[in-house]
C-alpha cells in the first residue's frame, strides 16, 4: 500500500523520545527529560507582541511563497552583520523551520543515485531526508580524538563522481563541536575540486561558548559561497521552535527551484511568524546572550558531573546545548537479568529504571554514545544526573 519512499524512513527518533517522555509526564510519572533539543526559555515578549500586532493588523493571509521582502531584508542584514556575507533577495528563501529548509534543499538537489556525504555522528533527519529523495547517504566516521571534526583525507576517500553534496553542521548536534577555519578551508577546497555542494546547517550559530567563533563556510570566498546552501533559523537562537521558521541562503537558481517546490507543497511560512521573525532578527538581542550564559552554566555543571560517573566520559562541547558522553564502557554490563548491549538498551534502562529520558547514540550513527540535551532547568539537570549516576552504579560486570 505505502510508497517505497514511506517505507524507507523511520520517524524522527528525537521527536519520538520527546513524545514518549511527555506522555509519561502527562500520566503523572516523574520523568526528567534530557531528550529533545528545544530551549526551555519562553519566546521573548517583543517577538510575541510583533505576532499579536500582525494578527490585529489582519496580516493573516497568504504571502509571497519564499517570505515577504522585509523578512528577506532582515535575513540579508543578519547574514551581512554576523557572517560577513552579501546576498540578494533572490538568493534567500524562508521556510517552515530549518528542517523544512533542509528538506527543500534535498528536493531541489538530490535525485536517484546521487550520493550525499554525511559525517557521523549526524543529526537524525539528514539521512532520512536524503532517502526521501531516492538519493544515497554516504557516512564518513569522525572521532572523539579529533573533536568529531571530519578529517579531509577521510572525506576525500568517500567522494565519487556521484557525490552531490556534503552536509555540515557546526556547531554540531549531537556533539556540540565547532568547525575551525583550517578544517573548513580544506573542506571548501574539496568541494571546489570535486564540484559538490556544501549544505551548511548553522542553526546553533548563536550558542557558542568560551569565546569560540562560529565561521560560516560560505564566508571563506566567493567560489565556495556559490557552492554553499546556508541554512539557519530562529528555533534555537530565539526560543521559537513552535513558530516554525527557518531560511536558506544560496545560489539564485537553487533558491528559485526551492521556491517552486515550496509553492507546490506548503506555500509561504506562516504570515504571523514572518512578522515575529523580523522582530527577532531586528529587535534587541540581549535575550540571546542571557540564554547563552545560562546554557553555559548548565554545560559546565553537566559535563563535570557526567565525567564523574564511572564508565562515562564526555568531551566539553563548544556549542549547541547537548552533552554526548561516551558510554561504550558500560556495554556488556548487567542490572539483574537485564544486559546493556547498546546505546538503545542504555537509554531504555535509564528511562525505565531512572526515569530519565535521553537519546541513544545509534540514532545519530554513534552507538558508543548517548545524547543529553541541557536545554532543561538547572534543577532538573542536577536531579537527573544524580538518577543516572545511581542507575549506572547498579550495573555490574
Ligand atoms: N538542524 C539541526 C542540527 C537541528 O538540531 C534542528 C532541530 N530541530 C534543526 C535543524 C531544525 O530546526 P527547526 O526545524 O526547528 O528550525
Ligand atoms: N533538533 C532537535 C533535536 O535534535 C529537535 C527535534 C527534531 O527536530 O528532530 O532534539
Coordinates of C-alpha atoms and ligand atoms in Angstrom, one line a residue:
X1 CA 0.0 0.0 0.0
X2 CA 2.6 2.5 1.0
X3 CA 5.2 4.0 -1.3
X4 CA 8.8 2.8 -1.2
X5 CA 9.7 6.2 0.0
X6 CA 7.4 6.0 3.0
X7 CA 8.7 2.5 3.9
X8 CA 12.4 3.6 3.7
X9 CA 12.3 6.0 6.5
X10 CA 11.7 6.0 10.3
X11 CA 10.1 8.6 12.5
X12 CA 12.4 11.3 13.9
X13 CA 13.9 9.5 17.0
X14 CA 14.4 12.8 18.9
X15 CA 10.7 13.7 18.4
X16 CA 9.7 10.1 19.3
X17 CA 11.5 10.2 22.6
X18 CA 10.1 13.6 23.3
X19 CA 6.6 12.3 22.7
X20 CA 7.2 9.3 25.0
X21 CA 8.6 11.5 27.8
X22 CA 5.7 13.9 27.5
X23 CA 3.2 11.1 27.6
X24 CA 4.8 9.6 30.7
X25 CA 4.7 13.1 32.4
X26 CA 1.1 13.5 31.4
X27 CA 0.3 10.1 33.0
X28 CA 1.7 11.6 36.2
X29 CA 5.2 9.9 36.1
X30 CA 8.1 11.9 37.4
X31 CA 10.3 11.8 34.3
X32 CA 13.2 14.2 33.8
X33 CA 13.8 14.9 30.1
X34 CA 17.2 15.4 28.5
X35 CA 15.5 14.3 25.3
X36 CA 14.6 16.9 22.8
X37 CA 16.7 19.8 21.8
X38 CA 14.4 22.7 22.5
X39 CA 15.2 25.7 24.6
X40 CA 13.2 25.7 27.8
X41 CA 13.0 29.6 27.7
X42 CA 9.9 31.3 26.6
X43 CA 9.9 33.3 23.3
X44 CA 10.8 36.9 24.2
X45 CA 7.9 39.2 24.8
X46 CA 8.8 41.7 22.0
X47 CA 8.6 38.9 19.5
X48 CA 5.2 37.7 20.7
X49 CA 4.0 41.3 20.6
X50 CA 5.0 41.6 16.9
X51 CA 2.9 38.5 16.2
X52 CA -0.1 39.8 18.1
X53 CA 0.2 43.1 16.2
X54 CA 0.4 41.2 12.9
X55 CA -2.8 39.4 13.8
X56 CA -4.6 42.5 14.9
X57 CA -3.5 44.3 11.7
X58 CA -5.0 41.5 9.7
X59 CA -1.7 40.2 8.4
X60 CA -3.2 36.8 8.3
X61 CA -3.3 35.9 4.6
X62 CA -1.1 34.2 2.0
X63 CA 2.2 36.0 1.4
X64 CA 4.9 35.6 -1.2
X65 CA 5.9 31.9 -1.2
X66 CA 9.5 32.5 -0.1
X67 CA 8.7 35.1 2.6
X68 CA 7.9 38.8 2.4
X69 CA 10.6 41.2 1.3
X70 CA 11.0 42.9 4.8
X71 CA 11.8 39.4 6.2
X72 CA 14.2 38.6 3.4
X73 CA 15.9 42.0 4.0
X74 CA 16.2 41.3 7.8
X75 CA 17.8 37.9 6.9
X76 CA 20.2 39.6 4.4
X77 CA 21.2 42.2 7.0
X78 CA 21.8 39.5 9.6
X79 CA 24.0 37.5 7.2
X80 CA 26.0 40.6 6.5
X81 CA 26.4 41.7 10.1
X82 CA 27.1 38.3 11.7
X83 CA 28.7 36.3 8.9
X84 CA 30.2 39.0 6.5
X85 CA 28.1 37.6 3.7
X86 CA 26.3 39.5 0.9
X87 CA 23.1 38.0 -0.5
X88 CA 20.4 39.4 -2.7
X89 CA 16.7 38.8 -2.2
X90 CA 16.5 36.2 -4.9
X91 CA 19.2 34.2 -3.0
X92 CA 17.0 33.9 0.1
X93 CA 14.0 31.7 0.9
X94 CA 12.2 31.5 4.2
X95 CA 10.5 28.2 5.1
X96 CA 8.5 26.5 7.8
X97 CA 11.5 25.7 10.1
X98 CA 15.2 24.9 9.3
X99 CA 14.1 21.2 8.9
X100 CA 11.9 22.3 6.1
X101 CA 14.7 24.4 4.6
X102 CA 16.9 21.3 4.6
X103 CA 14.1 19.3 3.0
X104 CA 13.6 21.8 0.2
X105 CA 17.3 21.7 -0.5
X106 CA 17.1 17.9 -0.6
X107 CA 14.2 18.1 -3.0
X108 CA 15.9 20.7 -5.2
X109 CA 19.3 19.0 -5.3
X110 CA 19.3 15.2 -4.7
X111 CA 18.0 12.7 -7.2
X112 CA 18.1 8.9 -7.7
X113 CA 21.6 7.6 -7.3
X114 CA 23.1 10.9 -6.1
X115 CA 25.4 10.5 -3.1
X116 CA 25.3 12.8 -0.1
X117 CA 28.1 12.7 2.3
X118 CA 27.1 12.9 6.0
X119 CA 29.8 13.0 8.7
X120 CA 28.7 10.8 11.7
X121 CA 27.7 11.4 14.4
X122 CA 25.0 13.3 12.5
X123 CA 21.6 15.0 13.2
X124 CA 18.8 12.4 12.9
X125 CA 17.0 13.9 9.9
X126 CA 19.9 14.2 7.5
X127 CA 20.0 10.6 6.3
X128 CA 16.2 10.2 6.1
X129 CA 15.8 13.4 4.1
X130 CA 18.4 12.0 1.6
X131 CA 16.5 8.7 1.4
X132 CA 13.2 10.5 0.9
X133 CA 14.6 11.9 -2.3
X134 CA 15.9 8.5 -3.6
X135 CA 19.5 9.5 -3.0
X136 CA 22.1 7.6 -1.1
X137 CA 23.5 8.8 2.3
X138 CA 27.3 8.1 2.5
X139 CA 28.6 8.2 6.0
X140 CA 32.1 9.3 7.0
X141 CA 33.1 8.5 10.5
X142 CA 34.5 11.1 12.8
X143 CA 36.4 10.5 16.0
X144 CA 36.3 11.8 19.5
X145 CA 40.1 12.3 19.4
X146 CA 39.6 14.8 16.5
X147 CA 36.7 16.5 18.5
X148 CA 34.4 14.8 15.9
X149 CA 35.6 17.0 13.1
X150 CA 35.8 15.2 9.8
X151 CA 39.3 14.5 8.5
X152 CA 39.8 15.9 5.0
X153 CA 41.5 12.6 3.9
X154 CA 38.6 10.5 5.2
X155 CA 36.2 12.8 3.4
X156 CA 38.1 12.6 0.2
X157 CA 38.0 8.8 0.3
X158 CA 34.2 9.0 0.2
X159 CA 34.0 11.3 -2.8
X160 CA 32.9 9.8 -6.1
X161 CA 31.6 11.1 -9.4
X162 CA 28.1 10.8 -7.9
X163 CA 28.8 13.0 -4.9
X164 CA 26.2 15.7 -5.0
X165 CA 26.6 17.3 -1.6
X166 CA 28.2 17.2 1.9
X167 CA 26.1 18.1 4.9
X168 CA 28.0 20.1 7.5
X169 CA 26.6 21.0 10.9
X170 CA 28.6 23.5 13.1
X171 CA 28.0 23.9 16.0
X172 CA 27.1 20.2 15.9
X173 CA 24.0 18.4 17.1
X174 CA 24.7 15.9 18.8
X175 CA 28.4 16.5 19.6
X176 CA 28.5 20.3 20.3
X177 CA 31.7 20.6 18.4
X178 CA 32.6 23.6 16.1
X179 CA 34.5 23.5 12.9
X180 CA 37.7 25.6 12.8
X181 CA 38.7 27.8 9.9
X182 CA 41.5 25.4 8.7
X183 CA 39.3 22.4 8.5
X184 CA 36.6 24.4 6.8
X185 CA 39.2 25.6 4.2
X186 CA 40.2 22.0 3.4
X187 CA 36.5 21.0 3.0
X188 CA 35.9 24.0 0.8
X189 CA 38.9 23.1 -1.4
X190 CA 37.5 19.6 -1.8
X191 CA 34.0 20.9 -2.7
X192 CA 35.5 23.1 -5.4
X193 CA 37.9 20.4 -6.7
X194 CA 35.2 17.7 -6.9
X195 CA 32.3 20.0 -7.7
X196 CA 29.8 19.2 -4.9
X197 CA 27.6 21.4 -2.8
X198 CA 28.0 22.1 0.9
X199 CA 24.8 22.1 2.9
X200 CA 25.8 24.1 5.9
X201 CA 23.4 23.8 8.8
X202 CA 24.2 26.7 11.1
X203 CA 21.1 26.6 13.4
X204 CA 23.2 26.6 16.6
X205 CA 25.4 29.6 15.5
X206 CA 24.4 31.8 18.4
X207 CA 25.1 29.1 21.0
X208 CA 28.9 29.0 21.3
X209 CA 30.9 29.2 24.5
X210 CA 34.3 30.2 25.9
X211 CA 34.6 32.9 23.2
X212 CA 34.6 30.3 20.4
X213 CA 34.0 31.7 16.9
X214 CA 31.3 30.4 14.5
X215 CA 32.6 30.5 11.0
X216 CA 30.2 30.0 8.1
X217 CA 32.0 28.0 5.3
X218 CA 30.3 30.4 2.8
X219 CA 32.4 33.2 4.1
X220 CA 35.7 31.6 3.0
X221 CA 35.4 33.0 -0.5
X222 CA 33.0 33.7 -3.4
X223 CA 33.8 30.4 -5.1
X224 CA 32.8 28.3 -2.1
X225 CA 29.9 30.6 -1.4
X226 CA 28.5 29.7 -4.8
X227 CA 28.6 26.0 -3.8
X228 CA 27.0 26.5 -0.3
X229 CA 23.4 26.3 0.8
X230 CA 23.5 28.1 4.2
X231 CA 20.7 27.0 6.5
X232 CA 19.7 28.8 9.6
X233 CA 16.6 29.6 11.7
X234 CA 15.2 31.1 14.9
X235 CA 14.1 27.9 16.7
X236 CA 17.3 27.8 18.9
X237 CA 18.6 31.3 18.9
X238 CA 15.3 32.9 19.9
X239 CA 13.4 30.0 21.5
X240 CA 10.9 29.8 18.6
X241 CA 10.7 26.1 18.0
X242 CA 6.9 26.1 17.7
X243 CA 6.7 29.1 15.4
X244 CA 8.3 27.1 12.6
X245 CA 10.6 29.5 10.7
X246 CA 13.9 28.8 9.0
X247 CA 15.7 30.1 6.0
X248 CA 18.2 29.2 3.3
X249 CA 20.7 31.5 1.5
X250 CA 22.3 30.2 -1.6
X251 CA 22.7 30.4 -5.4
X252 CA 19.6 32.1 -7.1
X253 CA 19.0 29.1 -9.4
X254 CA 18.7 26.7 -6.5
X255 CA 16.7 29.1 -4.3
X256 CA 14.3 29.5 -7.2
X257 CA 13.8 25.7 -7.5
X258 CA 13.3 25.5 -3.8
X259 CA 10.7 28.3 -4.0
X260 CA 8.9 26.4 -6.8
X261 CA 8.9 23.2 -4.7
X262 CA 7.6 25.2 -1.7
X263 CA 4.9 26.8 -3.8
X264 CA 3.6 23.3 -4.6
X265 CA 3.9 21.9 -1.1
X266 CA 3.5 24.2 1.9
X267 CA 3.3 27.7 0.3
X268 CA 4.6 30.6 2.5
X269 CA 5.7 30.1 6.1
X270 CA 3.0 31.4 8.5
X271 CA 2.4 35.1 7.8
X272 CA 2.2 35.9 11.6
X273 CA 5.5 34.1 12.2
X274 CA 7.2 36.1 9.5
X275 CA 6.4 39.3 11.3
X276 CA 7.6 37.8 14.6
X277 CA 10.8 36.7 12.8
X278 CA 11.5 40.2 11.6
X279 CA 11.3 41.4 15.2
X280 CA 13.5 38.6 16.3
X281 CA 16.2 39.5 13.8
X282 CA 16.0 43.3 14.1
X283 CA 15.0 43.8 17.7
X284 CA 17.1 43.7 20.9
X285 CA 19.4 40.7 21.1
X286 CA 20.1 40.7 24.8
X287 CA 17.8 37.7 25.3
X288 CA 20.2 35.5 23.2
X289 CA 23.2 36.5 25.3
X290 CA 21.3 35.8 28.5
X291 CA 20.1 32.4 27.3
X292 CA 23.7 31.5 26.2
X293 CA 25.0 32.5 29.7
X294 CA 22.5 30.1 31.3
X295 CA 23.3 27.3 28.9
X296 CA 27.0 27.8 29.6
X297 CA 26.5 27.4 33.3
X298 CA 24.5 24.2 32.8
X299 CA 27.0 22.9 30.3
X300 CA 29.9 23.2 32.7
X301 CA 28.0 21.5 35.5
X302 CA 26.6 18.7 33.5
X303 CA 29.8 17.7 31.7
X304 CA 31.7 17.8 35.0
X305 CA 29.1 15.6 36.6
X306 CA 29.0 13.1 33.7
X307 CA 32.7 12.7 33.8
X308 CA 32.4 11.8 37.5
X309 CA 30.2 8.8 36.6
X310 CA 32.2 5.6 36.5
X311 CA 32.2 4.2 32.9
X312 CA 31.3 7.5 31.2
X313 CA 33.5 10.2 29.7
X314 CA 32.4 13.4 28.0
X315 CA 34.2 16.0 25.9
X316 CA 33.4 19.6 26.7
X317 CA 31.1 20.7 23.9
X318 CA 32.0 24.1 22.4
X319 CA 28.5 25.0 21.2
X320 CA 24.8 24.0 20.9
X321 CA 23.1 22.5 24.0
X322 CA 24.0 18.8 24.0
X323 CA 26.3 16.6 26.0
X324 CA 27.5 13.5 24.1
X325 CA 29.2 11.2 26.6
X326 CA 31.0 8.0 25.6
X327 CA 29.2 5.1 27.3
X328 CA 30.9 2.3 25.5
X329 CA 32.5 1.0 28.7
X330 CA 29.0 0.3 30.1
X331 CA 28.1 -2.1 27.4
X332 CA 28.2 -5.7 28.4
X333 CA 27.2 -4.9 32.0
X334 CA 24.1 -6.1 33.7
X335 CA 21.3 -4.9 36.0
X336 CA 19.9 -8.2 37.4
X337 CA 18.9 -10.2 34.3
X338 CA 19.0 -7.1 32.1
X339 CA 22.0 -6.8 29.9
X340 CA 23.1 -3.5 28.4
X341 CA 24.5 -4.2 25.0
X342 CA 23.9 -0.9 23.1
X343 CA 23.1 2.8 23.5
X344 CA 19.4 1.9 22.9
X345 CA 19.5 -0.6 25.8
X346 CA 21.1 2.0 28.0
X347 CA 18.6 4.7 27.1
X348 CA 15.7 2.4 27.7
X349 CA 17.2 1.2 31.0
X350 CA 17.7 4.8 32.1
X351 CA 14.1 5.7 31.1
X352 CA 12.6 2.7 32.9
X353 CA 14.8 2.5 35.9
X354 CA 16.0 6.1 36.5
X355 CA 13.0 7.9 34.9
X356 CA 15.4 9.9 32.8
X357 CA 14.7 10.4 29.0
X358 CA 17.7 10.9 26.7
X359 CA 18.6 9.8 23.2
X360 CA 20.6 6.7 22.2
X361 CA 23.7 7.5 20.2
X362 CA 22.8 5.0 17.5
X363 CA 20.1 7.5 16.4
X364 CA 23.0 9.7 15.4
X365 CA 25.1 6.9 13.9
X366 CA 27.3 6.5 17.0
X367 CA 26.3 3.6 19.2
X368 CA 29.1 4.2 21.8
X369 CA 27.4 7.4 23.0
X370 CA 24.2 8.9 24.4
X371 CA 22.9 12.4 23.9
X372 CA 21.6 14.6 26.7
X373 CA 20.1 18.0 25.9
X374 CA 20.8 20.5 28.7
X375 CA 18.1 22.9 27.4
X376 CA 16.3 22.0 30.6
X377 CA 16.3 23.6 34.0
X378 CA 19.4 23.5 36.2
X379 CA 17.4 21.8 39.0
X380 CA 16.3 19.0 36.6
X381 CA 19.9 18.6 35.4
X382 CA 21.0 18.3 39.0
X383 CA 18.4 15.7 39.8
X384 CA 18.6 13.9 36.5
X385 CA 22.3 13.4 36.6
X386 CA 22.0 12.0 40.2
X387 CA 19.5 9.5 38.9
X388 CA 21.8 8.5 36.1
X389 CA 24.7 8.1 38.5
X390 CA 22.7 5.9 40.8
X391 CA 21.3 3.7 38.0
X392 CA 24.7 3.3 36.3
X393 CA 26.1 2.5 39.7
X394 CA 23.8 -0.5 39.9
X395 CA 25.2 -2.0 36.7
X396 CA 27.6 -4.9 37.3
X397 CA 30.0 -6.8 35.1
Ligands
LIG1 N1 19.2 21.3 12.2 C1 19.6 20.8 13.4 C2 21.0 20.4 13.6 C3 18.7 20.7 14.5 O1 19.1 20.2 15.7 C4 17.4 21.1 14.3 C5 16.5 21.0 15.5 N2 15.2 21.0 15.4 C6 17.0 21.6 13.0 C7 17.9 21.7 12.0 C8 15.6 22.0 12.7 O2 15.1 23.1 13.4 P1 13.8 23.8 13.1 O3 13.1 23.0 12.0 O4 13.0 23.8 14.4 O5 14.1 25.2 12.6
LIG2 N1 16.6 19.2 16.7 C1 16.0 18.9 17.9 C2 16.7 17.6 18.5 O1 17.6 17.1 17.9 C3 14.6 18.8 17.9 C4 13.9 17.5 17.4 C5 13.8 17.4 15.9 O2 13.5 18.4 15.2 O3 14.0 16.2 15.5 O4 16.3 17.2 19.5

